[in-house]
PDB file of C-alpha atoms in Angstrom:
ATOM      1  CA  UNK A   1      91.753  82.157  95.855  1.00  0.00           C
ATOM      2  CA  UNK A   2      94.974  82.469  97.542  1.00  0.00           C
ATOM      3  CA  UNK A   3      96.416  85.913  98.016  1.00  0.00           C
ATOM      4  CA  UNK A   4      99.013  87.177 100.100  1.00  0.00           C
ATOM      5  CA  UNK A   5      99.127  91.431 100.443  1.00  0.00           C
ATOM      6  CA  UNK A   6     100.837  94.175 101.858  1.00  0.00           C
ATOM      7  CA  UNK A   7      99.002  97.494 103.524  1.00  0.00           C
ATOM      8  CA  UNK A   8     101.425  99.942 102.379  1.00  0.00           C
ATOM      9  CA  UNK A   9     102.942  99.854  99.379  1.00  0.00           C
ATOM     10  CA  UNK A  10     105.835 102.661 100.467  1.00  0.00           C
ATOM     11  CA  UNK A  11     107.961 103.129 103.435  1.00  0.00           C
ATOM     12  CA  UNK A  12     110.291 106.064 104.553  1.00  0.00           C
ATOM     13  CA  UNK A  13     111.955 105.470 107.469  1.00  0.00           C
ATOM     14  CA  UNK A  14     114.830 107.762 108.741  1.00  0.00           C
ATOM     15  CA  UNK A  15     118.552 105.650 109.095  1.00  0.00           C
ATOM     16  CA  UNK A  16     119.207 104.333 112.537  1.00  0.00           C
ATOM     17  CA  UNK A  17     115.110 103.630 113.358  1.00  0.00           C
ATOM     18  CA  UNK A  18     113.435 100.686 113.591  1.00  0.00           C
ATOM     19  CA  UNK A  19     111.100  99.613 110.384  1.00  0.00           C
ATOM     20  CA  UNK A  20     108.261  97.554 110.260  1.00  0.00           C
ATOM     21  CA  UNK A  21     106.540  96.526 107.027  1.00  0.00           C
ATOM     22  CA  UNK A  22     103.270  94.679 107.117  1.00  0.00           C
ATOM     23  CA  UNK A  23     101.486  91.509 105.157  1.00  0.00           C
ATOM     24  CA  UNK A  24      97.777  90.068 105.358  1.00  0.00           C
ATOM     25  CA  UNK A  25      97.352  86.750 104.071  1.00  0.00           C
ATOM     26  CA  UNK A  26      93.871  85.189 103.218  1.00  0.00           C
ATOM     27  CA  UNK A  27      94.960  81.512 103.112  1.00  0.00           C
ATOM     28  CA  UNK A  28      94.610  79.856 106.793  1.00  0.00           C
ATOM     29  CA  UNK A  29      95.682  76.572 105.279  1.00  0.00           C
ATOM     30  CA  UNK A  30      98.892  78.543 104.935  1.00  0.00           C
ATOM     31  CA  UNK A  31     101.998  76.691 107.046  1.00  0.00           C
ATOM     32  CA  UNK A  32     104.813  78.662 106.209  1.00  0.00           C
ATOM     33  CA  UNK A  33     106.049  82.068 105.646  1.00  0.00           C
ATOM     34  CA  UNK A  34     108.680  84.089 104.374  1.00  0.00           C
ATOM     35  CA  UNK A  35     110.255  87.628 103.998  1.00  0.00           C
ATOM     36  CA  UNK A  36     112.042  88.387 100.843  1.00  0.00           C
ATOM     37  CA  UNK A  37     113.715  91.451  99.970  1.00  0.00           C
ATOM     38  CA  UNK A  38     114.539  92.552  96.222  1.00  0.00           C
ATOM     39  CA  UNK A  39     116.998  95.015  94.905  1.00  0.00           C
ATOM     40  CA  UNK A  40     116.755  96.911  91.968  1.00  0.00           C
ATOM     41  CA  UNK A  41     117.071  94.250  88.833  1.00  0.00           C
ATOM     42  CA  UNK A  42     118.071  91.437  91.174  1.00  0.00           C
ATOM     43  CA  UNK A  43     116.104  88.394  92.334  1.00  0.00           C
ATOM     44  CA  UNK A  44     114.669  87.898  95.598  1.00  0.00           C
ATOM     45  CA  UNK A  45     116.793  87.149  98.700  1.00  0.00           C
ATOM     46  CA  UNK A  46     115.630  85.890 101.845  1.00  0.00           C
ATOM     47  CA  UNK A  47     115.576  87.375 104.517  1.00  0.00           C
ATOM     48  CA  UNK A  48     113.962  85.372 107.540  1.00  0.00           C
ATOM     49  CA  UNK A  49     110.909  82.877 107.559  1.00  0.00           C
ATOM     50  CA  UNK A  50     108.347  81.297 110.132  1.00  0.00           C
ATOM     51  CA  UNK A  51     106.198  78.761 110.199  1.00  0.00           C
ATOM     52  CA  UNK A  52     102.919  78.598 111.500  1.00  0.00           C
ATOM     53  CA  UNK A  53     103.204  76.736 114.841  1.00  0.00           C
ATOM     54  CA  UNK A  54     105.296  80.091 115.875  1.00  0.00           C
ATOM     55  CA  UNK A  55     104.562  83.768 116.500  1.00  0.00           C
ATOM     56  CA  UNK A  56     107.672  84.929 116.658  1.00  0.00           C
ATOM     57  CA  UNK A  57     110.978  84.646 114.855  1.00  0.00           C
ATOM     58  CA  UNK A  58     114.490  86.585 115.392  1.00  0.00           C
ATOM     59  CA  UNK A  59     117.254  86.871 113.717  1.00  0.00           C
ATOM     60  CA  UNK A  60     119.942  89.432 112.844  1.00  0.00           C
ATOM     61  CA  UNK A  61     118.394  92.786 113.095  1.00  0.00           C
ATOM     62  CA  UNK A  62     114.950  91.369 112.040  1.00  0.00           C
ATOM     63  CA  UNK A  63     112.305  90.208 113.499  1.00  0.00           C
ATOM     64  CA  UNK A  64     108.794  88.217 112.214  1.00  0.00           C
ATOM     65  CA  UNK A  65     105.691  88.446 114.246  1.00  0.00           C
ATOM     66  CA  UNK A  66     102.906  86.176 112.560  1.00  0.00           C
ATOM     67  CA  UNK A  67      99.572  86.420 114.125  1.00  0.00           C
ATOM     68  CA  UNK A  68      97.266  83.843 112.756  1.00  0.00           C
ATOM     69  CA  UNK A  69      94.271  84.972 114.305  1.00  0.00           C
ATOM     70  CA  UNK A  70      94.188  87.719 112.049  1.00  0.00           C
ATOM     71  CA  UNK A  71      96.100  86.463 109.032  1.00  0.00           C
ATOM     72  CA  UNK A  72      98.458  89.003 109.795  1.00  0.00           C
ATOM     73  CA  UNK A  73     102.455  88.816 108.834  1.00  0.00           C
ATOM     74  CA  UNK A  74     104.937  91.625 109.788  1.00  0.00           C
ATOM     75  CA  UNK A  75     108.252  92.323 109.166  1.00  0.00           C
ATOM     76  CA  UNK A  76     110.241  94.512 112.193  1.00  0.00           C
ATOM     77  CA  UNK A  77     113.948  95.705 111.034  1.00  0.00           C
ATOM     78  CA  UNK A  78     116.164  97.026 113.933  1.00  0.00           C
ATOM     79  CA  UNK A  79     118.135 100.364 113.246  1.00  0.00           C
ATOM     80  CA  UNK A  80     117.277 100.410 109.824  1.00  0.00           C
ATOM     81  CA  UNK A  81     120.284 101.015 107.144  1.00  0.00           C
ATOM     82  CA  UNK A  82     120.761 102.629 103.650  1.00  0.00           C
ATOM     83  CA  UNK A  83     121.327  99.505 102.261  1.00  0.00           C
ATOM     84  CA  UNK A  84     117.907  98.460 103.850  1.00  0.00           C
ATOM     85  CA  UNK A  85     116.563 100.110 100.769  1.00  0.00           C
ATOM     86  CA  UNK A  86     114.751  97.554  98.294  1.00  0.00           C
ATOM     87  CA  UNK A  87     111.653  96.208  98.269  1.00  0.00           C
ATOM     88  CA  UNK A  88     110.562  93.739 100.454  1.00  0.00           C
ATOM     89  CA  UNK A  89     107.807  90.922  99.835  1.00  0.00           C
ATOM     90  CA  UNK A  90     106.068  88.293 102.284  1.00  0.00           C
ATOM     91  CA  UNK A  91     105.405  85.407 100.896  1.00  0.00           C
ATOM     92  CA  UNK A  92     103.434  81.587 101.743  1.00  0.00           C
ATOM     93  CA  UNK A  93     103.592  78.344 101.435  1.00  0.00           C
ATOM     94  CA  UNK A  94     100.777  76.192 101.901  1.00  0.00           C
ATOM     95  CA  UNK A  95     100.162  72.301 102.606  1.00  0.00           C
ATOM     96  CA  UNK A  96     100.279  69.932 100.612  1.00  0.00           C
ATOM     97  CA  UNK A  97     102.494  71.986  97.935  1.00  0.00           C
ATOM     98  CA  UNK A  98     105.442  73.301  97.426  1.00  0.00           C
ATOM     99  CA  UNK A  99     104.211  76.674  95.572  1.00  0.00           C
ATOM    100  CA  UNK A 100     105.405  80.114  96.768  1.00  0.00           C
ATOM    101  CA  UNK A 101     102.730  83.540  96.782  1.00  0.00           C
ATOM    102  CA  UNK A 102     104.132  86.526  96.637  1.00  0.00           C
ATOM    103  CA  UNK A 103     102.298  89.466  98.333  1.00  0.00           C
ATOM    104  CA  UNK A 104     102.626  92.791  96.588  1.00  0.00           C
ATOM    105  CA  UNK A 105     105.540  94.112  98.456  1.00  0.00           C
ATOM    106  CA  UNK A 106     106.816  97.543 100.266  1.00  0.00           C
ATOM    107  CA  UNK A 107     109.252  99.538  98.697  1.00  0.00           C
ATOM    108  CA  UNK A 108     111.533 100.822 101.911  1.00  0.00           C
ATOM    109  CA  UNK A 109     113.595 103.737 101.709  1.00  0.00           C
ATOM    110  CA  UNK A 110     115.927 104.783 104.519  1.00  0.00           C
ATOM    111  CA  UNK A 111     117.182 108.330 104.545  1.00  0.00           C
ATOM    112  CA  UNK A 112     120.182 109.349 105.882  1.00  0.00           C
TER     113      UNK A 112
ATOM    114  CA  UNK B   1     126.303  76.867  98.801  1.00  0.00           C
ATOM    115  CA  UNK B   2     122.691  76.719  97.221  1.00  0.00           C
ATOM    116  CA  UNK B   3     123.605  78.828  94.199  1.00  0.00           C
ATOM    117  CA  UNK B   4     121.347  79.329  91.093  1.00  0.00           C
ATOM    118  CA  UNK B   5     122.459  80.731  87.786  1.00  0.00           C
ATOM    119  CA  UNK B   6     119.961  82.161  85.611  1.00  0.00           C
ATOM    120  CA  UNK B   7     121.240  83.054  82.055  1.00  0.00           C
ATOM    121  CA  UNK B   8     120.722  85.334  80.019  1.00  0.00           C
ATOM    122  CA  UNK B   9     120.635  88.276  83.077  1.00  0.00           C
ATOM    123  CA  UNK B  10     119.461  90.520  79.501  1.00  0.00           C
ATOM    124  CA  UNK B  11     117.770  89.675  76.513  1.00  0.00           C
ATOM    125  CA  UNK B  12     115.982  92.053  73.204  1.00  0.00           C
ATOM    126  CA  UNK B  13     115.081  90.428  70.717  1.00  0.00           C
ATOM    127  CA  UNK B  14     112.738  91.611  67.856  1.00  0.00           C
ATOM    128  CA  UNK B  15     108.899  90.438  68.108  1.00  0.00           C
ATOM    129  CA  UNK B  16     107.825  87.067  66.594  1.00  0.00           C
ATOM    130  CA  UNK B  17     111.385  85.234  67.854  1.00  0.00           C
ATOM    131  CA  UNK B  18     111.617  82.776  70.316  1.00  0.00           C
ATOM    132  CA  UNK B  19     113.710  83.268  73.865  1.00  0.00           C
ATOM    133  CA  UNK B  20     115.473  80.906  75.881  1.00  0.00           C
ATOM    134  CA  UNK B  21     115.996  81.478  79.723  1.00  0.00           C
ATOM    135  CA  UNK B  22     118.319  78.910  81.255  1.00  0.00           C
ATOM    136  CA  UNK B  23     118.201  78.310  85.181  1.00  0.00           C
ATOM    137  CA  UNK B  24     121.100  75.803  86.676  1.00  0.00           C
ATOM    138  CA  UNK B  25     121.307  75.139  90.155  1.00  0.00           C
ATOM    139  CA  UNK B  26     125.118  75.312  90.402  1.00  0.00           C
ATOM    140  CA  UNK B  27     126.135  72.961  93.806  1.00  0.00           C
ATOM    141  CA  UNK B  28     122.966  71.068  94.324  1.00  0.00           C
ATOM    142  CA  UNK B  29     120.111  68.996  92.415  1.00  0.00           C
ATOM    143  CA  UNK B  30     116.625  70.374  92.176  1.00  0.00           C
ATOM    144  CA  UNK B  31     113.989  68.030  90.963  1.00  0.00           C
ATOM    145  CA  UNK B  32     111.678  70.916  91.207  1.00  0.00           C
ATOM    146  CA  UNK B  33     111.935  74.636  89.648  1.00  0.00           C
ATOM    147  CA  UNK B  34     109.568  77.265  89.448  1.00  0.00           C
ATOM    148  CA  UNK B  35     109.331  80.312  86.936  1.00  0.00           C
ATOM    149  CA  UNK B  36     108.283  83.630  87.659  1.00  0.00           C
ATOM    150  CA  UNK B  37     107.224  86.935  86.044  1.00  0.00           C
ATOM    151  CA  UNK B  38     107.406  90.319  87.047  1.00  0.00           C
ATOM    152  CA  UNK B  39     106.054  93.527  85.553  1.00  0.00           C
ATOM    153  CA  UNK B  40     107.632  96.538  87.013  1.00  0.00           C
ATOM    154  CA  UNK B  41     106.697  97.925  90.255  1.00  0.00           C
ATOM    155  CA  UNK B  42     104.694  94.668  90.293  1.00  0.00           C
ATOM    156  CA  UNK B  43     104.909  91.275  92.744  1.00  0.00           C
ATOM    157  CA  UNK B  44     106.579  88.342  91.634  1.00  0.00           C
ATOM    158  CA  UNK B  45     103.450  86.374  89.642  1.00  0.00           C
ATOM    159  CA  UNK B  46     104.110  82.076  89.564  1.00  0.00           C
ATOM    160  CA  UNK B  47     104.102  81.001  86.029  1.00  0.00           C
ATOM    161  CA  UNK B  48     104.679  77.374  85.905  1.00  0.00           C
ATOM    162  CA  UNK B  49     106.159  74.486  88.404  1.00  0.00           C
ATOM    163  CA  UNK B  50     108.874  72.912  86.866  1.00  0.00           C
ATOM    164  CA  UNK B  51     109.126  68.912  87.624  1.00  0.00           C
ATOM    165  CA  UNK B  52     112.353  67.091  86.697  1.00  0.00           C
ATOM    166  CA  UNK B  53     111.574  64.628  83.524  1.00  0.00           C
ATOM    167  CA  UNK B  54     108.192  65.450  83.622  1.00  0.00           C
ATOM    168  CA  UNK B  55     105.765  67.751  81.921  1.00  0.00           C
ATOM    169  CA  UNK B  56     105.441  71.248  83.995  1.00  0.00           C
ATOM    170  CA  UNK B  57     102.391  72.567  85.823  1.00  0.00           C
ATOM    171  CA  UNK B  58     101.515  75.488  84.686  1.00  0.00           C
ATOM    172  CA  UNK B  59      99.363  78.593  86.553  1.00  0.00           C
ATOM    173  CA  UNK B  60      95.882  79.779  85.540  1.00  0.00           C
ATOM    174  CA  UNK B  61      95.987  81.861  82.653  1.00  0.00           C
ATOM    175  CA  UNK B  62      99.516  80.771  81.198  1.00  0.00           C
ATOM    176  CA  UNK B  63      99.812  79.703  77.733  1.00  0.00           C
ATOM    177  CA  UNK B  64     101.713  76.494  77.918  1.00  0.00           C
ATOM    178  CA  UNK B  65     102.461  76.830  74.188  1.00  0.00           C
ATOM    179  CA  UNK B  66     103.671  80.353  74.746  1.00  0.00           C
ATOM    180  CA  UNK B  67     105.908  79.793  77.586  1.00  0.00           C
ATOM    181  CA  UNK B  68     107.690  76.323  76.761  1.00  0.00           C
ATOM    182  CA  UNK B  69     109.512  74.791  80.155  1.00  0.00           C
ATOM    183  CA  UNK B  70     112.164  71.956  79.707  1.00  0.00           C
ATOM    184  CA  UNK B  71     113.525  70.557  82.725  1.00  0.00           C
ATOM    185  CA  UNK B  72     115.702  67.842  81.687  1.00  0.00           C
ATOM    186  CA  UNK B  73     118.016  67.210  84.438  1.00  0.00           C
ATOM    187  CA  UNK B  74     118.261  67.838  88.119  1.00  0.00           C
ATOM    188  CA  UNK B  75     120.472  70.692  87.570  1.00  0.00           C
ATOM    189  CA  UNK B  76     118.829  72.390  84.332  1.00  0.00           C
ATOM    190  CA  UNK B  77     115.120  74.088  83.897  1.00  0.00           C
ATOM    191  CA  UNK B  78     114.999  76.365  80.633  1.00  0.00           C
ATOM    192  CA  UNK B  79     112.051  78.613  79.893  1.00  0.00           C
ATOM    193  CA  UNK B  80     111.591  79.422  76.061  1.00  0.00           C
ATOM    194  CA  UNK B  81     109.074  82.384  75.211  1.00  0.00           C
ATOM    195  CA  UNK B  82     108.198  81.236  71.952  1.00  0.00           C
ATOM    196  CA  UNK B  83     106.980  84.674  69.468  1.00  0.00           C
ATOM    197  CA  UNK B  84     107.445  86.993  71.929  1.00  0.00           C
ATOM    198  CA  UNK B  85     105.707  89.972  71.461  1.00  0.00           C
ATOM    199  CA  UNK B  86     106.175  93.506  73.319  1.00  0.00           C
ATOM    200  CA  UNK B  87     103.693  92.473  75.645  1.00  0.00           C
ATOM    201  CA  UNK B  88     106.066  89.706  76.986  1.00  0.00           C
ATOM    202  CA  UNK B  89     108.591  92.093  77.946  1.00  0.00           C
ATOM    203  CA  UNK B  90     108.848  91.389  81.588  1.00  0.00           C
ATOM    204  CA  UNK B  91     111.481  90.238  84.512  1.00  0.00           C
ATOM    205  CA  UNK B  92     111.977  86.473  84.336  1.00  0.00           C
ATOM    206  CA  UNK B  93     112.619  84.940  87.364  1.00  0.00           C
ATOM    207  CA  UNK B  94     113.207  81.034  88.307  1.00  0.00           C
ATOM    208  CA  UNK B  95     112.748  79.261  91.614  1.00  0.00           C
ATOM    209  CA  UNK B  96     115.284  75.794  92.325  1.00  0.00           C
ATOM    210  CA  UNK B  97     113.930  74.126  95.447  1.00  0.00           C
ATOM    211  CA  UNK B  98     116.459  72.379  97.538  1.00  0.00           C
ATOM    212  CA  UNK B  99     115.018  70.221 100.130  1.00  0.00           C
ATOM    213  CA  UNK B 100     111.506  70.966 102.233  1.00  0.00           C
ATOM    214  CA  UNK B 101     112.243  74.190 102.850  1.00  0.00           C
ATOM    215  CA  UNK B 102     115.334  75.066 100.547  1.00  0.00           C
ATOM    216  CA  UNK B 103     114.538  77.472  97.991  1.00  0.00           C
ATOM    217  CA  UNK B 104     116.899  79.607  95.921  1.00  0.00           C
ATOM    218  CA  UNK B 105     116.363  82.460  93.418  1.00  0.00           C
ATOM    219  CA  UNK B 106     118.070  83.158  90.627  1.00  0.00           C
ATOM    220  CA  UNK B 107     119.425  86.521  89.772  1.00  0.00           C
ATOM    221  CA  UNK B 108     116.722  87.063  86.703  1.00  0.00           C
ATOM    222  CA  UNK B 109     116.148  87.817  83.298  1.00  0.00           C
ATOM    223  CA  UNK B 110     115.465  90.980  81.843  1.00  0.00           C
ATOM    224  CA  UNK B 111     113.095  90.705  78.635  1.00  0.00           C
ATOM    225  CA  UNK B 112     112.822  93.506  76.381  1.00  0.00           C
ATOM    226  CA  UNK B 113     110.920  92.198  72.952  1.00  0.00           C
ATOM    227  CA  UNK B 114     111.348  95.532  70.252  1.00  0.00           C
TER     228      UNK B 114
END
């Protein structure tokens, strides 16, 4: 079935570096994708998405690299911040629906 | 813009009781909504699709009678966890959908069943 996951589950990065949180996906039908990041008792926010006719994607301080070759979704934060700190989930979209996966996240924690 | 309210943000209630979850898309109309659950230190798991004056679609391995979904108007989608039991205890989430690509959280419901 479809599944959408994360290589590590934890993150420490120290304030000021860059971050960057990885995502494997296992559905190549896949056609969209998206970066959430969760606070403590909150719901998801979104961060930046991409869709699968692109490899790259840049916004404010964060970046998304998709590689589809390898089903493989990353998430690059630029001079990481305490209030960085959450956890942060990829998520797809596939064709032909509107449903959205959730991978099993990275909890990020920036030290100052 | 593209603001949804989910109410209650905190529910207990005792085991055997029913539990109603509102979700209102505040400044737009969402013919489509989509609950979530979440354990702790867990992903977001899909629960159901919520269609607008239809009946919802529910995910494999979701009770339908457990986990009523109403979603009467454009703006309105209510989840009602009918005899909750501790096991239901969980972070509620719902899902409006504005547009191809639109979609908007709401701020969630925390579900503690004593």
């Amino acid at each position: 079935g479809e599944s959408v996951g994360l290589h590590l589950p934890t993150l420490s990065v120290q304030e000021g570096d860059n971050s960057i949180i990885n995502c494997a996906y296992s559905n190549s039908a896949s056609d969209y994708f998206i970066w959430y990041k969760q606070e403590s008792g909150k719901g998801p926010q979104f961060i930046i998405d991409i869709r699968s006719n692109m490899d790259k994607r840049q916004g404010q301080r964060v970046t998304v690299l998709l590689n589809k070759t390898v089903k493989h979704l990353s998430l690059q934060i630029a001079a990481t911040q305490p209030g960085d700190s959450a956890v942060y989930f990829c998520a797809e979209r596939g064709t032909g629906g509107f449903k959205t996966i959730f991978g099993a996240g990275t909890r990020l924690f920036v030290k100052a | 813009g593209a603001v949804v309210s989910q109410h209650p943000s905190r529910v207990i209630c005792k085991s055997g009781t029913s539990v109603k979850i509102e979700c209102r898309s505040l400044d737009f109309q969402a013919t489509t909504m989509f609950w979530y659950r979440q354990f702790p230190k867990q992903s977001l798991m899909l629960m159901a699709t919520s269609n607008e004056g239809s009946k919802a679609t529910y995910e494999q391995g979701v009770e339908k009678d457990k986990f009523l979904i109403n979603h009467a108007s454009l703006t309105l989608s209510t989840l009602t966890v009918t005899s909750a039991h501790p096991e239901d205890s969980s972070f509620y989430i719902c899902s409006a959908r504005r547009g191809a690509y639109g979609y908007t959280f709401g701020s969630g419901t925390r579900l503690t069943v004593v």
